[in-house]
Short mmCIF file of N, CA and C in Angstrom, two decimals:
data_model
loop_
_atom_site.label_atom_id
_atom_site.label_comp_id
_atom_site.label_asym_id
_atom_site.label_seq_id
_atom_site.Cartn_x
_atom_site.Cartn_y
_atom_site.Cartn_z
N MET E 1 106.05 80.03 59.69
CA MET E 1 107.04 81.39 60.04
C MET E 1 106.15 82.30 61.25
N GLU E 2 104.86 82.56 60.98
CA GLU E 2 104.73 83.24 61.90
C GLU E 2 104.24 82.77 62.64
N GLN E 3 103.88 81.49 63.14
CA GLN E 3 103.72 80.86 64.13
C GLN E 3 105.11 80.98 65.35
N LYS E 4 106.06 81.01 64.43
CA LYS E 4 107.75 81.31 64.82
C LYS E 4 108.29 82.26 65.55
N HIS E 5 107.42 83.11 64.90
CA HIS E 5 107.56 84.92 65.03
C HIS E 5 106.84 85.39 66.74
N ARG E 6 105.60 84.51 66.91
CA ARG E 6 104.88 84.42 67.87
C ARG E 6 105.32 83.49 69.12
N ARG E 7 106.05 82.72 69.14
CA ARG E 7 106.61 81.40 70.10
C ARG E 7 107.89 82.68 70.36
N TYR E 8 108.83 82.86 69.64
CA TYR E 8 109.74 84.05 69.95
C TYR E 8 109.54 84.98 70.92
N GLY E 9 108.36 85.81 70.43
CA GLY E 9 107.71 87.13 70.84
C GLY E 9 107.02 86.55 72.15
N PHE E 10 106.98 85.52 72.56
CA PHE E 10 106.01 85.25 73.53
C PHE E 10 107.28 84.91 74.62
N MET E 11 108.08 83.76 73.97
CA MET E 11 109.62 83.81 74.92
C MET E 11 110.24 84.90 75.86
N PHE E 12 110.09 86.06 74.57
CA PHE E 12 110.75 87.12 74.86
C PHE E 12 109.61 88.02 76.30
N ILE E 13 108.90 87.98 76.16
CA ILE E 13 107.92 88.90 77.07
C ILE E 13 107.87 88.00 78.61
N PHE E 14 107.88 86.62 77.90
CA PHE E 14 108.07 85.51 79.03
C PHE E 14 109.14 85.85 80.03
N SER E 15 110.31 85.56 79.63
CA SER E 15 111.71 85.84 79.80
C SER E 15 111.69 87.70 80.62
N VAL E 16 111.17 88.91 80.07
CA VAL E 16 110.99 89.85 80.79
C VAL E 16 110.58 90.23 82.01
N ILE E 17 109.36 89.40 82.15
CA ILE E 17 108.24 88.83 83.06
C ILE E 17 109.45 88.11 84.49
N ILE E 18 109.73 87.42 83.81
CA ILE E 18 110.71 87.09 85.09
C ILE E 18 111.63 87.05 85.55
N SER E 19 112.45 87.76 84.26
CA SER E 19 113.25 88.98 85.34
C SER E 19 112.90 90.54 86.06
N LEU E 20 111.93 90.83 85.28
CA LEU E 20 111.11 91.34 86.44
C LEU E 20 111.07 91.31 87.86
N GLY E 21 110.43 90.20 87.80
CA GLY E 21 109.98 89.66 89.02
C GLY E 21 111.16 88.76 89.71
N LEU E 22 111.93 88.26 88.77
CA LEU E 22 113.76 88.42 90.04
C LEU E 22 114.08 89.54 90.81
N VAL E 23 113.90 90.74 89.57
CA VAL E 23 114.80 92.23 90.51
C VAL E 23 113.92 92.61 91.67
N SER E 24 112.39 92.24 91.63
CA SER E 24 111.54 92.40 92.69
C SER E 24 112.03 91.80 94.03
N PHE E 25 111.99 90.44 93.37
CA PHE E 25 112.36 89.66 94.72
C PHE E 25 114.20 90.11 95.15
N ILE E 26 114.93 90.48 94.80
CA ILE E 26 116.04 90.67 95.16
C ILE E 26 116.03 91.77 95.90
N SER E 27 115.58 92.44 95.30
CA SER E 27 115.01 94.52 95.88
C SER E 27 115.18 94.03 97.22
N CYS E 28 113.94 92.90 97.01
CA CYS E 28 113.13 92.59 98.54
C CYS E 28 114.07 92.37 99.54
N ILE E 29 115.31 91.26 99.46
CA ILE E 29 115.79 90.91 99.94
C ILE E 29 117.09 91.71 100.41
N VAL E 30 117.83 92.66 99.77
CA VAL E 30 118.57 93.66 99.51
C VAL E 30 117.69 94.50 100.76
N ALA E 31 117.18 95.02 100.62
CA ALA E 31 115.69 95.94 100.84
C ALA E 31 116.07 95.68 102.70
N GLU E 32 115.94 93.90 102.82
CA GLU E 32 115.29 93.50 104.01
C GLU E 32 117.16 93.78 105.06
N THR E 33 118.06 93.35 104.33
CA THR E 33 119.42 93.55 104.97
C THR E 33 120.04 95.39 104.96
N LYS E 34 119.12 96.30 104.27
CA LYS E 34 119.56 97.44 104.76
C LYS E 34 118.95 98.14 105.46
N LYS E 35 117.35 97.56 105.65
CA LYS E 35 116.45 98.47 106.50
C LYS E 35 117.02 99.53 107.90
N PRO E 36 116.06 100.32 108.51
CA PRO E 36 116.98 100.54 109.57
C PRO E 36 116.68 99.89 110.92
N LYS E 37 117.86 99.61 111.49
CA LYS E 37 118.03 98.74 112.78
C LYS E 37 117.23 99.77 114.06
N ARG E 38 117.37 99.31 115.02
CA ARG E 38 116.98 100.16 116.49
C ARG E 38 118.15 101.37 116.51
N LYS E 39 119.57 100.36 116.59
CA LYS E 39 120.77 100.99 116.68
C LYS E 39 120.71 102.91 116.35
N ASP E 40 120.01 102.59 115.15
CA ASP E 40 120.14 103.73 114.23
C ASP E 40 118.85 104.81 114.79
N LEU E 41 118.37 104.41 115.56
CA LEU E 41 117.37 105.26 116.44
C LEU E 41 117.58 106.75 116.62
N LYS E 42 117.41 107.44 116.59
CA LYS E 42 117.94 108.41 118.04
C LYS E 42 116.45 109.10 118.63
N VAL E 43 116.87 108.56 119.69
CA VAL E 43 115.58 109.33 120.87
C VAL E 43 115.60 110.51 122.12
N ASP E 44 115.17 111.60 121.67
CA ASP E 44 115.02 112.83 122.10
C ASP E 44 113.75 112.68 123.56
N GLY E 45 113.84 112.60 124.69
CA GLY E 45 112.93 113.08 124.94
C GLY E 45 111.58 111.72 124.25
N LYS E 46 110.74 112.67 123.99
CA LYS E 46 109.54 112.08 123.24
C LYS E 46 109.54 112.35 121.83
N LEU E 47 110.97 112.76 121.62
CA LEU E 47 110.77 113.18 120.11
C LEU E 47 111.80 112.17 119.60
N CYS E 48 111.86 111.63 118.20
CA CYS E 48 112.41 110.61 117.85
C CYS E 48 113.08 111.07 116.26
N TYR E 49 114.13 110.62 116.12
CA TYR E 49 114.65 110.46 114.33
C TYR E 49 115.16 109.36 114.07
N LEU E 50 114.43 109.34 112.75
CA LEU E 50 115.29 108.17 112.14
C LEU E 50 116.14 108.47 110.75
N PRO E 51 117.13 108.09 110.11
CA PRO E 51 117.63 108.52 109.28
C PRO E 51 117.47 107.69 107.88
N GLY E 52 116.96 108.43 107.00
CA GLY E 52 116.75 107.69 105.43
C GLY E 52 118.03 106.83 105.58
N ASN E 53 117.63 105.06 104.32
CA ASN E 53 118.70 105.01 104.05
C ASN E 53 117.98 103.80 102.65
N GLU E 54 119.13 103.14 102.82
CA GLU E 54 119.33 102.13 100.92
C GLU E 54 117.87 101.42 101.03
N ALA E 55 117.73 101.17 101.95
CA ALA E 55 116.43 100.13 101.75
C ALA E 55 114.98 100.66 101.26
N TYR E 56 114.84 102.29 101.56
CA TYR E 56 113.88 103.06 100.87
C TYR E 56 113.88 102.61 99.45
N GLY E 57 115.48 102.80 98.86
CA GLY E 57 115.15 102.79 96.78
C GLY E 57 114.83 101.24 96.56
N PHE E 58 115.12 100.96 97.31
CA PHE E 58 115.04 99.34 97.08
C PHE E 58 113.98 98.70 97.07
N GLY E 59 113.14 99.00 97.89
CA GLY E 59 111.57 99.02 98.11
C GLY E 59 110.90 99.83 97.15
N ILE E 60 111.35 100.71 96.49
CA ILE E 60 110.35 101.90 95.11
C ILE E 60 110.97 100.70 94.47
N ALA E 61 112.49 99.91 94.04
CA ALA E 61 112.54 99.46 92.94
C ALA E 61 111.74 98.31 92.87
N ALA E 62 111.66 97.43 94.15
CA ALA E 62 110.78 96.38 94.03
C ALA E 62 109.23 96.73 93.57
N LEU E 63 108.71 97.76 93.82
CA LEU E 63 107.41 98.75 93.77
C LEU E 63 107.29 98.35 92.06
N ILE E 64 107.80 98.65 91.44
CA ILE E 64 108.04 99.34 89.85
C ILE E 64 108.22 98.15 89.34
N CYS E 65 109.51 97.38 89.49
CA CYS E 65 109.59 96.32 89.28
C CYS E 65 108.36 95.42 89.17
N LEU E 66 107.75 95.00 90.15
CA LEU E 66 106.60 94.12 90.33
C LEU E 66 105.35 94.28 89.60
N SER E 67 104.94 96.17 90.11
CA SER E 67 103.86 96.53 89.42
C SER E 67 103.54 96.38 87.42
N VAL E 68 105.02 96.84 87.08
CA VAL E 68 105.57 96.91 85.47
C VAL E 68 105.30 95.04 85.21
N ALA E 69 105.89 94.05 85.55
CA ALA E 69 105.53 92.91 85.54
C ALA E 69 104.12 92.18 85.73
N GLN E 70 103.42 92.85 86.24
CA GLN E 70 102.24 92.36 86.47
C GLN E 70 101.36 92.63 85.80
N ILE E 71 101.65 94.39 84.93
CA ILE E 71 101.23 94.74 83.58
C ILE E 71 101.24 93.92 82.75
N ILE E 72 102.38 93.76 82.72
CA ILE E 72 102.87 93.08 80.95
C ILE E 72 102.31 91.51 81.55
N GLY E 73 102.45 90.95 82.13
CA GLY E 73 101.72 88.96 82.20
C GLY E 73 100.05 89.69 82.26
N ASN E 74 99.43 90.72 82.73
CA ASN E 74 98.09 90.73 82.81
C ASN E 74 97.92 91.15 80.99
N MET E 75 98.37 91.73 80.26
CA MET E 75 98.53 91.84 79.18
C MET E 75 98.37 90.65 78.08
N LEU E 76 99.44 90.09 78.56
CA LEU E 76 99.87 89.08 77.92
C LEU E 76 98.39 88.10 78.23
N ILE E 77 97.84 87.83 79.11
CA ILE E 77 97.14 86.80 79.64
C ILE E 77 95.64 87.47 78.11
N CYS E 78 95.74 88.61 78.92
CA CYS E 78 94.35 89.06 77.71
C CYS E 78 94.50 89.17 76.82
N ARG E 79 95.60 89.33 75.83
CA ARG E 79 96.15 88.82 74.81
C ARG E 79 95.68 87.53 74.22
N ASN E 80 95.89 86.62 74.61
CA ASN E 80 95.50 85.22 74.84
C ASN E 80 94.28 84.86 75.03
N LEU E 81 93.38 85.25 76.08
CA LEU E 81 91.96 85.11 76.32
C LEU E 81 91.29 85.20 74.66
N CYS E 82 91.68 86.44 74.51
CA CYS E 82 91.09 86.94 73.31
C CYS E 82 90.62 86.14 71.88
N CYS E 83 89.48 86.13 71.52
CA CYS E 83 89.61 85.25 70.51
C CYS E 83 90.17 86.14 68.80
N SER E 84 90.10 85.55 68.21
CA SER E 84 91.03 85.99 66.42
C SER E 84 89.64 86.89 66.26
N ARG E 85 90.37 87.67 65.25
CA ARG E 85 89.29 89.01 65.07
C ARG E 85 87.95 88.69 64.31
N GLU E 86 88.21 87.41 63.68
CA GLU E 86 87.07 86.76 63.17
C GLU E 86 85.92 86.10 63.78
N LYS E 87 86.38 85.37 65.30
CA LYS E 87 85.62 84.86 66.40
C LYS E 87 85.06 86.18 67.41
N ARG E 88 86.15 87.25 67.43
CA ARG E 88 85.75 88.33 68.47
C ARG E 88 84.38 89.11 68.12
N ASN E 89 84.18 88.95 66.89
CA ASN E 89 82.52 89.91 66.53
C ASN E 89 81.61 88.87 66.96
N SER E 90 81.79 87.47 66.58
CA SER E 90 80.69 86.68 66.77
C SER E 90 80.14 85.39 67.80
N TYR E 91 81.45 85.56 68.55
CA TYR E 91 81.41 84.47 69.62
C TYR E 91 81.86 85.29 70.43
N LYS E 92 81.85 85.44 71.69
CA LYS E 92 82.60 85.59 73.37
C LYS E 92 84.01 84.81 73.09
N CYS E 93 84.23 85.75 74.20
CA CYS E 93 85.79 84.74 74.23
C CYS E 93 85.56 84.27 75.04
N LYS E 94 86.39 82.85 75.01
CA LYS E 94 86.61 81.58 76.60
C LYS E 94 87.00 82.17 77.28
N LYS E 95 86.80 82.14 78.74
CA LYS E 95 87.48 82.33 79.76
C LYS E 95 87.48 80.93 80.56
N PRO E 96 88.60 79.87 80.48
CA PRO E 96 89.02 79.07 81.04
C PRO E 96 88.82 79.46 82.92
N ILE E 97 88.82 78.10 83.60
CA ILE E 97 88.42 78.66 85.07
C ILE E 97 89.94 78.49 85.70
N ALA E 98 91.04 77.63 85.10
CA ALA E 98 92.33 77.78 85.57
C ALA E 98 92.60 79.10 85.37
N VAL E 99 92.63 79.17 84.54
CA VAL E 99 93.27 81.22 83.88
C VAL E 99 93.11 81.90 85.18
N THR E 100 91.95 82.01 84.99
CA THR E 100 90.56 83.25 85.91
C THR E 100 91.56 82.81 87.26
N THR E 101 91.57 81.46 87.39
CA THR E 101 91.34 81.26 89.17
C THR E 101 93.10 81.63 89.63
N LEU E 102 94.04 81.26 89.02
CA LEU E 102 95.34 82.26 89.11
C LEU E 102 95.36 83.48 88.65
N LEU E 103 94.48 84.18 87.80
CA LEU E 103 94.42 85.22 87.55
C LEU E 103 94.46 86.27 89.03
N VAL E 104 93.18 85.52 89.20
CA VAL E 104 92.61 86.52 90.79
C VAL E 104 93.24 86.21 91.40
N PHE E 105 94.29 85.22 91.92
CA PHE E 105 95.49 84.69 93.26
C PHE E 105 96.45 85.82 92.63
N SER E 106 96.50 85.88 91.54
CA SER E 106 97.94 87.09 91.00
C SER E 106 97.06 88.60 91.58
N TRP E 107 96.52 88.50 91.36
CA TRP E 107 96.01 89.70 92.01
C TRP E 107 95.95 89.93 93.33
N ILE E 108 95.56 89.00 94.39
CA ILE E 108 95.23 88.79 95.28
C ILE E 108 96.58 89.32 96.21
N SER E 109 97.66 88.12 95.57
CA SER E 109 99.02 88.28 96.13
C SER E 109 99.65 89.64 95.98
N PHE E 110 99.39 90.32 94.67
CA PHE E 110 99.84 91.45 93.65
C PHE E 110 99.69 92.34 94.81
N GLY E 111 98.47 92.58 95.47
CA GLY E 111 97.50 93.67 96.26
C GLY E 111 98.73 93.71 98.02
N VAL E 112 98.47 92.87 98.54
CA VAL E 112 98.85 91.91 99.63
C VAL E 112 100.48 92.63 99.42
N ALA E 113 101.43 92.43 98.46
CA ALA E 113 102.88 92.64 98.67
C ALA E 113 102.96 93.60 98.04
N VAL E 114 101.92 94.66 97.35
CA VAL E 114 102.22 95.94 96.94
C VAL E 114 102.14 97.02 98.25
N ILE E 115 101.14 96.36 99.21
CA ILE E 115 100.47 97.08 100.63
C ILE E 115 102.18 96.96 101.57
N LEU E 116 102.29 95.70 101.88
CA LEU E 116 103.40 95.19 102.51
C LEU E 116 105.01 96.23 102.18
N ILE E 117 105.07 96.30 100.87
CA ILE E 117 106.62 96.27 100.19
C ILE E 117 106.27 98.03 100.30
N GLY E 118 104.88 98.91 99.74
CA GLY E 118 104.78 100.51 100.13
C GLY E 118 104.72 100.77 101.49
N ALA E 119 104.54 100.05 102.49
CA ALA E 119 104.55 100.43 104.09
C ALA E 119 105.78 100.13 104.99
N ALA E 120 106.52 99.31 104.33
CA ALA E 120 107.74 99.33 104.84
C ALA E 120 108.70 100.09 104.20
N THR E 121 108.46 99.98 102.90
CA THR E 121 109.21 101.16 102.16
C THR E 121 109.04 102.26 102.57
N SER E 122 108.07 102.84 102.97
CA SER E 122 107.82 104.05 103.50
C SER E 122 108.23 104.41 105.15
N MET E 123 108.47 103.27 105.51
CA MET E 123 108.91 103.11 106.96
C MET E 123 110.71 103.53 106.64
N SER E 124 110.85 103.18 105.69
CA SER E 124 112.58 103.14 105.57
C SER E 124 112.74 104.81 105.26
N ARG E 125 111.93 105.56 105.19
CA ARG E 125 112.55 106.55 104.58
C ARG E 125 112.74 107.87 105.95
N ARG E 126 113.69 108.87 105.69
CA ARG E 126 113.93 109.42 106.77
C ARG E 126 112.86 110.11 107.53
N GLN E 127 113.01 109.48 108.62
CA GLN E 127 111.75 109.84 109.97
C GLN E 127 112.31 111.46 110.76
N LYS E 128 111.73 112.67 110.56
CA LYS E 128 112.39 113.62 111.15
C LYS E 128 112.04 113.76 112.54
N TYR E 129 112.21 114.34 113.45
CA TYR E 129 112.39 114.68 114.48
C TYR E 129 110.95 115.59 114.83
N GLY E 130 110.12 115.14 115.63
CA GLY E 130 108.65 115.68 115.79
C GLY E 130 108.28 115.43 114.81
N ARG E 131 108.29 114.59 113.74
CA ARG E 131 107.56 113.68 112.91
C ARG E 131 106.89 112.83 112.80
N GLY E 132 108.10 112.14 112.73
CA GLY E 132 107.89 110.68 112.55
C GLY E 132 107.14 109.92 111.18
N TRP E 133 106.70 108.57 111.45
CA TRP E 133 106.44 108.15 110.14
C TRP E 133 104.81 108.40 110.50
N LEU E 134 104.12 108.00 111.75
CA LEU E 134 102.99 108.34 111.92
C LEU E 134 102.78 108.70 113.49
N ASP E 135 101.91 109.56 113.18
CA ASP E 135 101.04 110.37 115.04
C ASP E 135 102.88 110.96 115.51
N ARG E 136 102.96 110.78 115.09
CA ARG E 136 105.23 111.79 115.15
C ARG E 136 105.13 110.51 116.14
N GLU E 137 105.22 109.64 115.97
CA GLU E 137 106.70 108.62 116.54
C GLU E 137 107.31 108.08 115.54
N CYS E 138 107.98 107.49 115.61
CA CYS E 138 108.85 106.32 114.51
C CYS E 138 108.90 105.06 114.62
N TYR E 139 108.98 104.33 113.35
CA TYR E 139 108.45 103.16 113.35
C TYR E 139 109.69 102.26 112.53
N LEU E 140 109.67 101.34 112.90
CA LEU E 140 110.81 100.15 112.22
C LEU E 140 110.05 99.28 111.82
N VAL E 141 110.86 99.03 110.24
CA VAL E 141 110.15 97.71 109.72
C VAL E 141 110.44 96.29 110.64
N LYS E 142 109.28 95.71 110.82
CA LYS E 142 109.94 94.51 111.54
C LYS E 142 110.65 93.06 110.42
N ASP E 143 111.83 92.61 111.44
CA ASP E 143 112.58 91.43 110.41
C ASP E 143 111.23 90.39 109.34
N GLY E 144 111.67 90.29 108.20
CA GLY E 144 110.92 89.55 107.52
C GLY E 144 109.72 90.02 106.81
N VAL E 145 109.44 91.17 107.17
CA VAL E 145 108.40 92.40 105.95
C VAL E 145 108.74 92.29 104.64
N PHE E 146 110.45 92.45 104.49
CA PHE E 146 110.43 92.56 103.14
C PHE E 146 110.79 90.88 102.60
N PHE E 147 111.32 90.59 103.52
CA PHE E 147 111.66 89.46 102.39
C PHE E 147 110.21 88.65 102.42
N GLY E 148 109.19 88.69 103.06
CA GLY E 148 107.78 87.71 102.92
C GLY E 148 107.40 88.52 101.68
N SER E 149 107.57 90.01 101.57
CA SER E 149 107.07 90.81 100.62
C SER E 149 107.51 90.00 99.13
N GLY E 150 108.96 89.73 99.29
CA GLY E 150 109.99 89.09 98.10
C GLY E 150 108.93 88.08 97.98
N VAL E 151 108.50 87.19 98.54
CA VAL E 151 108.13 85.69 98.30
C VAL E 151 106.66 86.08 97.66
N LEU E 152 106.23 87.00 98.44
CA LEU E 152 104.48 87.15 97.53
C LEU E 152 104.82 87.73 96.34
N ALA E 153 106.03 88.49 95.70
CA ALA E 153 106.10 88.67 94.70
C ALA E 153 106.56 87.81 93.36
N LEU E 154 107.15 86.77 94.13
CA LEU E 154 107.17 85.45 93.51
C LEU E 154 106.15 84.30 93.42
N VAL E 155 105.20 84.69 94.10
CA VAL E 155 103.92 83.48 94.12
C VAL E 155 103.02 85.05 93.17
N THR E 156 103.25 85.96 92.61
CA THR E 156 102.73 86.45 92.30
C THR E 156 102.81 86.83 90.77
N ILE E 157 104.51 86.84 90.33
CA ILE E 157 104.85 86.29 88.93
C ILE E 157 104.41 84.97 88.47
N GLY E 158 104.96 83.89 89.94
CA GLY E 158 104.54 82.50 89.20
C GLY E 158 103.16 81.85 88.76
N SER E 159 102.09 82.99 89.59
CA SER E 159 100.87 82.96 88.86
C SER E 159 100.02 83.26 87.98
N ASN E 160 101.01 84.50 87.59
CA ASN E 160 100.95 85.10 86.67
C ASN E 160 101.64 84.38 85.11
N LEU E 161 102.68 83.87 85.38
CA LEU E 161 102.93 83.14 83.95
C LEU E 161 102.04 81.98 84.11
N GLY E 162 101.87 81.21 85.22
CA GLY E 162 100.90 80.30 84.87
C GLY E 162 100.00 80.42 84.31
N SER E 163 99.20 81.32 84.65
CA SER E 163 97.75 81.48 83.51
C SER E 163 98.00 82.15 82.44
N ALA E 164 99.23 82.86 81.95
CA ALA E 164 100.03 83.27 80.59
C ALA E 164 99.79 81.64 79.72
N ILE E 165 100.47 80.46 80.70
CA ILE E 165 100.96 79.78 79.82
C ILE E 165 99.36 78.48 79.55
N ILE E 166 98.84 78.38 80.59
CA ILE E 166 97.23 78.19 80.16
C ILE E 166 97.01 78.28 79.31
N SER E 167 96.42 79.74 79.12
CA SER E 167 95.98 80.92 78.65
C SER E 167 96.41 80.32 76.96
N THR E 168 98.10 80.54 76.88
CA THR E 168 98.35 80.18 74.97
C THR E 168 98.57 78.70 74.70
N SER E 169 98.29 77.70 76.01
CA SER E 169 98.61 76.48 75.76
C SER E 169 97.06 76.07 74.92
N LYS E 170 96.23 76.89 75.67
CA LYS E 170 94.40 76.48 74.99
C LYS E 170 94.54 77.05 73.67
N THR E 171 94.80 78.20 73.29
CA THR E 171 94.60 79.14 72.28
C THR E 171 95.76 78.45 71.34
N GLN E 172 96.62 77.60 71.35
CA GLN E 172 97.32 76.72 70.40
C GLN E 172 96.54 75.68 70.11
N VAL E 173 95.90 75.17 71.02
CA VAL E 173 95.65 73.59 70.86
C VAL E 173 93.93 73.83 70.28
N GLU E 174 93.45 74.94 70.22
CA GLU E 174 92.04 75.49 69.23
C GLU E 174 93.12 76.16 67.83
N GLN E 175 94.12 76.45 68.04
CA GLN E 175 94.71 76.69 66.60
C GLN E 175 94.66 75.12 65.70
N GLY E 176 95.50 74.50 65.96
CA GLY E 176 95.60 73.08 65.87
C GLY E 176 94.20 72.43 65.64
N ARG E 177 93.15 72.26 65.95
CA ARG E 177 92.14 71.86 65.61
C ARG E 177 91.72 72.61 64.74
N ARG E 178 91.43 73.77 64.32
CA ARG E 178 91.19 74.47 63.34
C ARG E 178 91.93 74.21 62.06
N VAL E 179 93.18 73.76 62.44
CA VAL E 179 93.95 73.45 61.07
C VAL E 179 93.86 72.30 60.63
N HIS E 180 93.39 71.13 61.39
CA HIS E 180 92.92 69.40 60.87
C HIS E 180 91.86 69.57 60.88
N ALA E 181 90.66 70.48 60.88
CA ALA E 181 89.88 70.59 60.79
C ALA E 181 89.24 71.35 59.17
N GLN E 182 90.38 72.14 58.85
CA GLN E 182 90.34 72.37 57.41
C GLN E 182 91.02 71.70 56.11
N ILE E 183 91.76 70.92 57.05
CA ILE E 183 92.11 69.97 55.54
C ILE E 183 91.28 68.29 55.66
N GLY E 184 90.46 68.19 56.31
CA GLY E 184 89.55 67.04 56.50
C GLY E 184 88.99 67.76 56.51
#
């Protein structure tokens, strides 16, 4: 019975992570379509002005959803990698190479995605006359930056979930061995 509850809990957390990842991806795609265009840029001599738009809000939503999904996924992986309470006191926890590799890849893609989404979102904010985005100059987000960030968000979630699945399957195999050892 306890195994059934764990499985349902795992599936619930798994579906939450997938949902947050998809919301992050969709927010990036919508931000790509809503980002400021060259025609929105107003130039007055050396001064420029770019009105804020909806891409800013979608970028923030993408960042929040991706960050929450990454945190939840890492908590799930860490919980699965740690041994039972009895073993935790006497043995070191096992760290499979595949789980660690996917986890590192997840963090690298997460870092790049956050930097890209953060910069593009910041550029989508209102840029006032004489202030601009950087060095008193207005900047526009290049085509494909939000889309590429969305793909990186999916890669992050995929590698995070892959790591969680591998760590869970190893835990269940070890539990199965313990049951057979106790019976025999």
